[in-house]
PDB file of C-alpha atoms and ligand atoms in Angstrom:
ATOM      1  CA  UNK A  15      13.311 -21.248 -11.998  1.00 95.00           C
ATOM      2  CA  UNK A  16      12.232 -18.644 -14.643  1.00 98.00           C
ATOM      3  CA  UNK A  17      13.862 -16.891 -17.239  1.00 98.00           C
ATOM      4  CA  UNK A  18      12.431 -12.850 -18.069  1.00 98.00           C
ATOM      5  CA  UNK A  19      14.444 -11.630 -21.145  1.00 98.00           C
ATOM      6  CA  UNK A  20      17.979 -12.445 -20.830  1.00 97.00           C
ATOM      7  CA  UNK A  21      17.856 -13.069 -16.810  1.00 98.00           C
ATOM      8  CA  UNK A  22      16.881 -16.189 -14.646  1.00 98.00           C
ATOM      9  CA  UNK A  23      14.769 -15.736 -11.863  1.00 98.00           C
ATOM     10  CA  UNK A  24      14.128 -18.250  -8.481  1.00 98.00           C
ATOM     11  CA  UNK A  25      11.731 -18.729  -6.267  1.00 98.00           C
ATOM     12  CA  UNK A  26      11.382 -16.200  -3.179  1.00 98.00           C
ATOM     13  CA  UNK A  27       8.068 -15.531  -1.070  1.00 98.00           C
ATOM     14  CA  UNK A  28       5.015 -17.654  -2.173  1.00 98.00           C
ATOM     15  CA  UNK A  29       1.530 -16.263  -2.557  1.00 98.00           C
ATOM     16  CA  UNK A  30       0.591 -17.738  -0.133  1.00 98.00           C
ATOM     17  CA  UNK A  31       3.542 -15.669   2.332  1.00 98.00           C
ATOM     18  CA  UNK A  32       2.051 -12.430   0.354  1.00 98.00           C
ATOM     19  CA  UNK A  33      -1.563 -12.947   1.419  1.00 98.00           C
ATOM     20  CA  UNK A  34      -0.220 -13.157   5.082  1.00 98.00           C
ATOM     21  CA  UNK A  35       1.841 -10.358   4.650  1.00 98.00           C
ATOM     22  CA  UNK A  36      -1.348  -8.513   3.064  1.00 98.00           C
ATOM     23  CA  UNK A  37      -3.739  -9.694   5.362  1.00 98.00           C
ATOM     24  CA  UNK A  38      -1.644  -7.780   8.134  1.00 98.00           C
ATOM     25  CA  UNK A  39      -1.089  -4.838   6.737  1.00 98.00           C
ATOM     26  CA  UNK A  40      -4.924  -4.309   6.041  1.00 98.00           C
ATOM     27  CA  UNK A  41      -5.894  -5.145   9.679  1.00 98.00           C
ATOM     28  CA  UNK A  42      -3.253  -2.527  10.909  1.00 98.00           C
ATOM     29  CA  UNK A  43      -4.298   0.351   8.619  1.00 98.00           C
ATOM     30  CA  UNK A  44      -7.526  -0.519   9.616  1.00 98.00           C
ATOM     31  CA  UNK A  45      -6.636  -0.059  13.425  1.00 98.00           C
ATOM     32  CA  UNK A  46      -5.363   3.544  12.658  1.00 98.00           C
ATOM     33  CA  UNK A  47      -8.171   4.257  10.006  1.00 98.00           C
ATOM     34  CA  UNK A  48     -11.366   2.971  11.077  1.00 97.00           C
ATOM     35  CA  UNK A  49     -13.321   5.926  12.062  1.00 97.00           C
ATOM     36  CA  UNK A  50     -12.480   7.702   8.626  1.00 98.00           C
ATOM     37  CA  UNK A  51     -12.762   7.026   4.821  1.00 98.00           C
ATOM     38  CA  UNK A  52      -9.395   6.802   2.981  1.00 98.00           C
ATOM     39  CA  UNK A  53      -8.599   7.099  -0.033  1.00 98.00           C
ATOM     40  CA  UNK A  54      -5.925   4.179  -1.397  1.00 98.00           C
ATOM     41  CA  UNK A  55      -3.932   5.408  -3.876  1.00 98.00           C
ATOM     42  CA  UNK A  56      -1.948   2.902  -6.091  1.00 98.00           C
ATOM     43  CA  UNK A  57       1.316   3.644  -7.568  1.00 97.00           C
ATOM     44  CA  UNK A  58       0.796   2.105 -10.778  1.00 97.00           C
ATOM     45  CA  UNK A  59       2.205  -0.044 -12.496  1.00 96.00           C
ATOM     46  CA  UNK A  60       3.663  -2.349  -9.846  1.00 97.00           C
ATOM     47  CA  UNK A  61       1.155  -1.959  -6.758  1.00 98.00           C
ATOM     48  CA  UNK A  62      -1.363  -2.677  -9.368  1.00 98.00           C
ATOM     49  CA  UNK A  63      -2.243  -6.378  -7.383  1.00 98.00           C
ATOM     50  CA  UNK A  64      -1.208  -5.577  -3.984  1.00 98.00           C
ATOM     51  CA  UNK A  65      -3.630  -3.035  -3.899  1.00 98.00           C
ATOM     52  CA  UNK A  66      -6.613  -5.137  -5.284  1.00 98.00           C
ATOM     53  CA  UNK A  67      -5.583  -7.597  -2.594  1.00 98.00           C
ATOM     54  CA  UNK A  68      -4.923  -4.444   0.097  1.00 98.00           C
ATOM     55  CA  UNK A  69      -8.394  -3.108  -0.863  1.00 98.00           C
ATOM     56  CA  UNK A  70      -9.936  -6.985  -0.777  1.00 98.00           C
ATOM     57  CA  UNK A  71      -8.651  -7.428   2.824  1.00 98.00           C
ATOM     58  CA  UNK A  72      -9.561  -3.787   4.080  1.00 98.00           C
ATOM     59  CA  UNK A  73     -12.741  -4.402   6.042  1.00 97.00           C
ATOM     60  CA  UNK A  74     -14.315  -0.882   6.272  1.00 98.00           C
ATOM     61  CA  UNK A  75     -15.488   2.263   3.860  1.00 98.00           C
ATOM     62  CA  UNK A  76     -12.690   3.126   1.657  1.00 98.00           C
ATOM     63  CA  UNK A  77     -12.114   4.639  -1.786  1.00 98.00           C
ATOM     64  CA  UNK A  78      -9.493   4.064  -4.608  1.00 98.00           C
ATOM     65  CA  UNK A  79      -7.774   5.958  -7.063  1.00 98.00           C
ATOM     66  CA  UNK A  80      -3.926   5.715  -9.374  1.00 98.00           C
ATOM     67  CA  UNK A  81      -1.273   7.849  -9.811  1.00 98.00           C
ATOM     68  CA  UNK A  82       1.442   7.131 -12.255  1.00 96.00           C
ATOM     69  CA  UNK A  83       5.398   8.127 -11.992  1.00 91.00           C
ATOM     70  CA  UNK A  84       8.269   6.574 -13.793  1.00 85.00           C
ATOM     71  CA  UNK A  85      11.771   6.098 -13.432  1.00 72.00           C
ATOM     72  CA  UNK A  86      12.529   2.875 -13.330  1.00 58.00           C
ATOM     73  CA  UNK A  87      14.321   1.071 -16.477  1.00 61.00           C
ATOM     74  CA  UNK A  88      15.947  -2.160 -16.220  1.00 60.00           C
ATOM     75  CA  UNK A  89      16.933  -3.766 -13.062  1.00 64.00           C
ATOM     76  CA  UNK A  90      18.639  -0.171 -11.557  1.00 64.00           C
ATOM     77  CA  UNK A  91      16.444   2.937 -10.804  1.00 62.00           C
ATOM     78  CA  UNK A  92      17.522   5.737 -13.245  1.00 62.00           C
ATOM     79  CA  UNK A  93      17.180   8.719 -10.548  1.00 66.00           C
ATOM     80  CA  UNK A  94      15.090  10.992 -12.850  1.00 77.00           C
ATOM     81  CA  UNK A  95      11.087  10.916 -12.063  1.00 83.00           C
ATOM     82  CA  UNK A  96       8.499  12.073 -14.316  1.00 87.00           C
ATOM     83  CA  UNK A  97       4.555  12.779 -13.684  1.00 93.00           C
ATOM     84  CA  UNK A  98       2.336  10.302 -15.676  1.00 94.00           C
ATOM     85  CA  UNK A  99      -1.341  10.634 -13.794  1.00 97.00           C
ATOM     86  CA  UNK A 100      -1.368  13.207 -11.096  1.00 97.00           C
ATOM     87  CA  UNK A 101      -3.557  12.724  -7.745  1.00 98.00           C
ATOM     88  CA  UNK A 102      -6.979  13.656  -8.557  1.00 97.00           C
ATOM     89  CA  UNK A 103      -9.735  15.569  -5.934  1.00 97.00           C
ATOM     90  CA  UNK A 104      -7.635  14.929  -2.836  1.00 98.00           C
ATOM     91  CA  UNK A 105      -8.836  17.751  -0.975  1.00 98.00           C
ATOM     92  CA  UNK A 106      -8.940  17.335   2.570  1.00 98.00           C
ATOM     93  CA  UNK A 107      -8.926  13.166   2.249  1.00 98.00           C
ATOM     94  CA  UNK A 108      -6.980  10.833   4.329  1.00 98.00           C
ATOM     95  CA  UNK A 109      -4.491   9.445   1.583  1.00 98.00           C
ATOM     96  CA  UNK A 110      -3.078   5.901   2.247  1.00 98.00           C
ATOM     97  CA  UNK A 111       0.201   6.280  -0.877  1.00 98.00           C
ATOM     98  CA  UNK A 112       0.351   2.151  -1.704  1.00 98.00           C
ATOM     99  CA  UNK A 113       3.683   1.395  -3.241  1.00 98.00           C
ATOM    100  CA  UNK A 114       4.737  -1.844  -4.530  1.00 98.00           C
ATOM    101  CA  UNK A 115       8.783  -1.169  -3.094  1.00 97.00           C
ATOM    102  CA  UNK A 116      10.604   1.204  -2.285  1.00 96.00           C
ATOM    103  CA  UNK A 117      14.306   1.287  -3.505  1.00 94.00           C
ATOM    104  CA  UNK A 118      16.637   4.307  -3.483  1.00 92.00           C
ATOM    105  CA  UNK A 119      13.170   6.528  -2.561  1.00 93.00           C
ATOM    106  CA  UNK A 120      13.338   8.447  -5.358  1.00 90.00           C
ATOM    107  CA  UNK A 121       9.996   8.217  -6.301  1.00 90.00           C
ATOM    108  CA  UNK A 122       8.844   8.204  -3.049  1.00 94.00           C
ATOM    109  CA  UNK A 123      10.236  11.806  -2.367  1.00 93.00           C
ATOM    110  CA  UNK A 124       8.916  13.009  -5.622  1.00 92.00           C
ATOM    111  CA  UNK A 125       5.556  12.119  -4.350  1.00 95.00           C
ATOM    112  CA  UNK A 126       5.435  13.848  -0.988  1.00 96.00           C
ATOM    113  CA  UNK A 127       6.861  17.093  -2.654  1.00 94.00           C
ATOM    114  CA  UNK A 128       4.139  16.877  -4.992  1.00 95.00           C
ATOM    115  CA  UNK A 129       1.682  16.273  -1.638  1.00 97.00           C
ATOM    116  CA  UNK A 130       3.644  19.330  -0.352  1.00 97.00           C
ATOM    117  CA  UNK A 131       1.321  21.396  -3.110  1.00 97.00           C
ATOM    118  CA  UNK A 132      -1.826  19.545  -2.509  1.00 97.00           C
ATOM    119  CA  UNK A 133      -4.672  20.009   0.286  1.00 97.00           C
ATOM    120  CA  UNK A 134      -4.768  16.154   1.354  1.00 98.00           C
ATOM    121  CA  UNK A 135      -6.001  16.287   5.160  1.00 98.00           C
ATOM    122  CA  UNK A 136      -3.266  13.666   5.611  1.00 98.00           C
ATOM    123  CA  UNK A 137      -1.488  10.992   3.994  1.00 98.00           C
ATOM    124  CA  UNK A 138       0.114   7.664   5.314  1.00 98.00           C
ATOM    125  CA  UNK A 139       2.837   5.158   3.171  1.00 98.00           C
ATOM    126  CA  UNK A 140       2.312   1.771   2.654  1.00 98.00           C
ATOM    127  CA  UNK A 141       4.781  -0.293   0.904  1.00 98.00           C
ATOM    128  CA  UNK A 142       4.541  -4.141   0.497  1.00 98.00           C
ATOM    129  CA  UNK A 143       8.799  -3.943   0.280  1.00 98.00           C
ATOM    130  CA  UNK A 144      11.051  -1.997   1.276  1.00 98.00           C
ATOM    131  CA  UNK A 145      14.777  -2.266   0.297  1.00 97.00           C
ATOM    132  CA  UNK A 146      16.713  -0.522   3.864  1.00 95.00           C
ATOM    133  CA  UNK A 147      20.266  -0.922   1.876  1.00 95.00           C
ATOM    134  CA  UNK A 148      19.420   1.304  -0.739  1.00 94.00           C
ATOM    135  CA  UNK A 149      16.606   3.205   0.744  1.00 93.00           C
ATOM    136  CA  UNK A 150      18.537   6.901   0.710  1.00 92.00           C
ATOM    137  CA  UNK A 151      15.908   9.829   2.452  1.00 94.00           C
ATOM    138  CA  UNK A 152      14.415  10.012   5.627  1.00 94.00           C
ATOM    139  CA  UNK A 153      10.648   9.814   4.964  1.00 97.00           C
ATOM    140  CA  UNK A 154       9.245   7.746   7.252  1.00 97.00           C
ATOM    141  CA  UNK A 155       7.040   4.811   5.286  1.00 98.00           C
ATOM    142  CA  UNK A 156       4.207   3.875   7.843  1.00 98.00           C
ATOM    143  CA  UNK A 157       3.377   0.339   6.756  1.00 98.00           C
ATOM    144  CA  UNK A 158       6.135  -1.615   5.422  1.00 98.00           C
ATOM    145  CA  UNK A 159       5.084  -5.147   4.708  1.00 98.00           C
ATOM    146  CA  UNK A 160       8.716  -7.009   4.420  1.00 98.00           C
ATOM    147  CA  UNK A 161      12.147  -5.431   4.564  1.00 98.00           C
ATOM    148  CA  UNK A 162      14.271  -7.321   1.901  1.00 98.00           C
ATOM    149  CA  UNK A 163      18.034  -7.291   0.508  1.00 97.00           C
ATOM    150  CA  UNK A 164      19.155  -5.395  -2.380  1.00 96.00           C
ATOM    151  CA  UNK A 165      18.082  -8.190  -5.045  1.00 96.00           C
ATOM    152  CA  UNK A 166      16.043  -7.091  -7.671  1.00 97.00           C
ATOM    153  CA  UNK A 167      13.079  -8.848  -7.332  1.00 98.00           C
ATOM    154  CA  UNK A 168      10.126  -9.449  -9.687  1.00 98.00           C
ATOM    155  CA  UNK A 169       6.427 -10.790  -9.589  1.00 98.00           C
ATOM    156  CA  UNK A 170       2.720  -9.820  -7.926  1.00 98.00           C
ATOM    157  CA  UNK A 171       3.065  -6.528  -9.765  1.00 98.00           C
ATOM    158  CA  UNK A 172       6.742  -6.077  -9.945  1.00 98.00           C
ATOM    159  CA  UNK A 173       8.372  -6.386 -13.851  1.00 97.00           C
ATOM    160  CA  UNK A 174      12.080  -6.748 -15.347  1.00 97.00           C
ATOM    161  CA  UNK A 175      11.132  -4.654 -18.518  1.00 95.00           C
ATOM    162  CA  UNK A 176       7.449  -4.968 -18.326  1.00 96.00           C
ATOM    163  CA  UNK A 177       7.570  -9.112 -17.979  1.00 98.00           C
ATOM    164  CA  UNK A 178       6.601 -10.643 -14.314  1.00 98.00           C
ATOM    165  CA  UNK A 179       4.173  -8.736 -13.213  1.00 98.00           C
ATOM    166  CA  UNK A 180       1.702 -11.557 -13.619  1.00 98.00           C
ATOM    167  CA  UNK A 181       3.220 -13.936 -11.530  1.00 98.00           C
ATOM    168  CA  UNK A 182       1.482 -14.794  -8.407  1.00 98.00           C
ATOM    169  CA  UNK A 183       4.911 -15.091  -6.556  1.00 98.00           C
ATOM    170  CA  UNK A 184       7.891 -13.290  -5.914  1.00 98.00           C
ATOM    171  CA  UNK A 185      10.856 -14.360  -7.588  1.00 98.00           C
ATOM    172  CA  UNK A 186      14.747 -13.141  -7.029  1.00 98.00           C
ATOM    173  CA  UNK A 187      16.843 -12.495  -9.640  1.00 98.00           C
ATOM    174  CA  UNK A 188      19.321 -15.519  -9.501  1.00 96.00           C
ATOM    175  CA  UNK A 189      23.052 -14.990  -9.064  1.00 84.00           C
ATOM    176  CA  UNK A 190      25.896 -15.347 -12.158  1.00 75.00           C
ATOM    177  CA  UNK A 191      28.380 -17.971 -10.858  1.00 67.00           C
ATOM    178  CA  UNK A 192      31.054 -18.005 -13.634  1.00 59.00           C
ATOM    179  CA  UNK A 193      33.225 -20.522 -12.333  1.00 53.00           C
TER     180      UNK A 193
HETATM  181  P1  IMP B 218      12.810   4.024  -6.246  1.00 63.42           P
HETATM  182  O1  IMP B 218      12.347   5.323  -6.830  1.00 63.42           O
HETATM  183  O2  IMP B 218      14.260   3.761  -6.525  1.00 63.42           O
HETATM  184  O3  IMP B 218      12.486   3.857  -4.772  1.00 63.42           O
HETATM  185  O4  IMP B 218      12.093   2.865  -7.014  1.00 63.42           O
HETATM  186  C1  IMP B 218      10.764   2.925  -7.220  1.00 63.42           C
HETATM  187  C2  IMP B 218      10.221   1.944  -8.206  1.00 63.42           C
HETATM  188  O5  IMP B 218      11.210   1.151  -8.856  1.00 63.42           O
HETATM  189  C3  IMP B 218       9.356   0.946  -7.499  1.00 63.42           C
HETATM  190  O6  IMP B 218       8.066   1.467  -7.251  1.00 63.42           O
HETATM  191  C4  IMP B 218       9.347  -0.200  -8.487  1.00 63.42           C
HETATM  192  O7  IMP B 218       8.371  -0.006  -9.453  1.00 63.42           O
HETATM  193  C5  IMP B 218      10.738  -0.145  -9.099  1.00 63.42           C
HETATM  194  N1  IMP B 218      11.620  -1.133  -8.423  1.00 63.42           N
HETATM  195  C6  IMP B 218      12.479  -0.926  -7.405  1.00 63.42           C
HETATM  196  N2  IMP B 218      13.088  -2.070  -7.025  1.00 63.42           N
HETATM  197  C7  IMP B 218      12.588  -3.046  -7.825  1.00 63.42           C
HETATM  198  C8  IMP B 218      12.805  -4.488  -7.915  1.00 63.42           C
HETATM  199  O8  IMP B 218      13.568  -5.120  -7.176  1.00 63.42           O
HETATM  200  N3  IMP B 218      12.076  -5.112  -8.875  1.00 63.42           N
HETATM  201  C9  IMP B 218      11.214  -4.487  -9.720  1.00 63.42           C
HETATM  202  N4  IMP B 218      10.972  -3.154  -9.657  1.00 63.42           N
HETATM  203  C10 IMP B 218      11.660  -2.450  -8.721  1.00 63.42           C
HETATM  204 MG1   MG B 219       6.483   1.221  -8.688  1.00 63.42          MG
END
């Protein structure tokens, strides 16, 4: 058990579990991406390690670049999304969007509106999590590495106000039993 400001956290997947999970989602953009060069683009801050990992596992030419949105405060997503650091030079690239997970999809859509504007050649999702209870649009995420319940979740990138994202695991938030 850990406790992140005023919250207590437990166990959930292992790194191990995350490597796995990792491991597979490089060899299957691989399969769809091998005769071209994307270009991975991190969502920072939380895909910040699954991407080094992503990128680590990916066994052909690729490139790598951030963009930045935020909108997230606390353990509930505040709807609102502003533009931190845009995409860069996209121009007729094959964009893999890496996202750490995907909640209500709020930032998600604010992305591919912004793609709407750009001259990508394409662009594909990948998100290590994906959260199907709260997930609220229809854009279709191409990789999802594990579906999970609506816990908030922190860890391997993910933060509760800025702490966790150093831990090599992903922990759950635990529940209040006040009996
Ligand atoms: P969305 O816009 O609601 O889909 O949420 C997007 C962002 O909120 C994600 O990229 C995360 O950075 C953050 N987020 C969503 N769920 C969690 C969670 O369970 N733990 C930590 N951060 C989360
Ligand atoms: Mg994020």
């Amino acid at each position: 058990m850990i406790k992140l400001h005023d919250l207590t956290f437990e166990p959930y997947i292992s790194a191990n579990e995350l490597q796995e999970i990792v491991a597979q989602l490089a060899y299957q953009i691989y399969q769809d991406y091998k005769d071209k060069c994307p270009v991975f683009v991190g969502v920072l801050n939380g895909s910040f390690l699954f991407l080094s990992d992503l990128v680590k596992q990916y066994p052909g030419d690729c490139e790598v670049q951030f963009v930045r949105f935020t909108s997230y405060e606390g353990t509930s997503s505040s709807g609102e999304v502003k533009t931190v650091l845009d995409f860069s030079n996209v121009e007729n690239r094959d964009l893999i969007i890496v996202e750490d997970i995907v909640d209500t999809g709020n930032t998600l859509s604010f992305m591919t509106e912004r793609l709407n504007q750009l001259n990508q050649k394409s662009y594909g999702i990948a998100s290590l999590f994906l959260k199907p209870d709260a997930y609220n649009k229809d854009i279709e995420i191409d990789y999802v590495g594990m579906v999970i319940p609506n816990n908030f979740i922190v860890g391997y990138g993910l933060d509760y106000n800025e702490l966790g994202r150093n831990l090599p695991e992903i922990y759950q938030l635990k529940q209040q039993h006040n009996d």
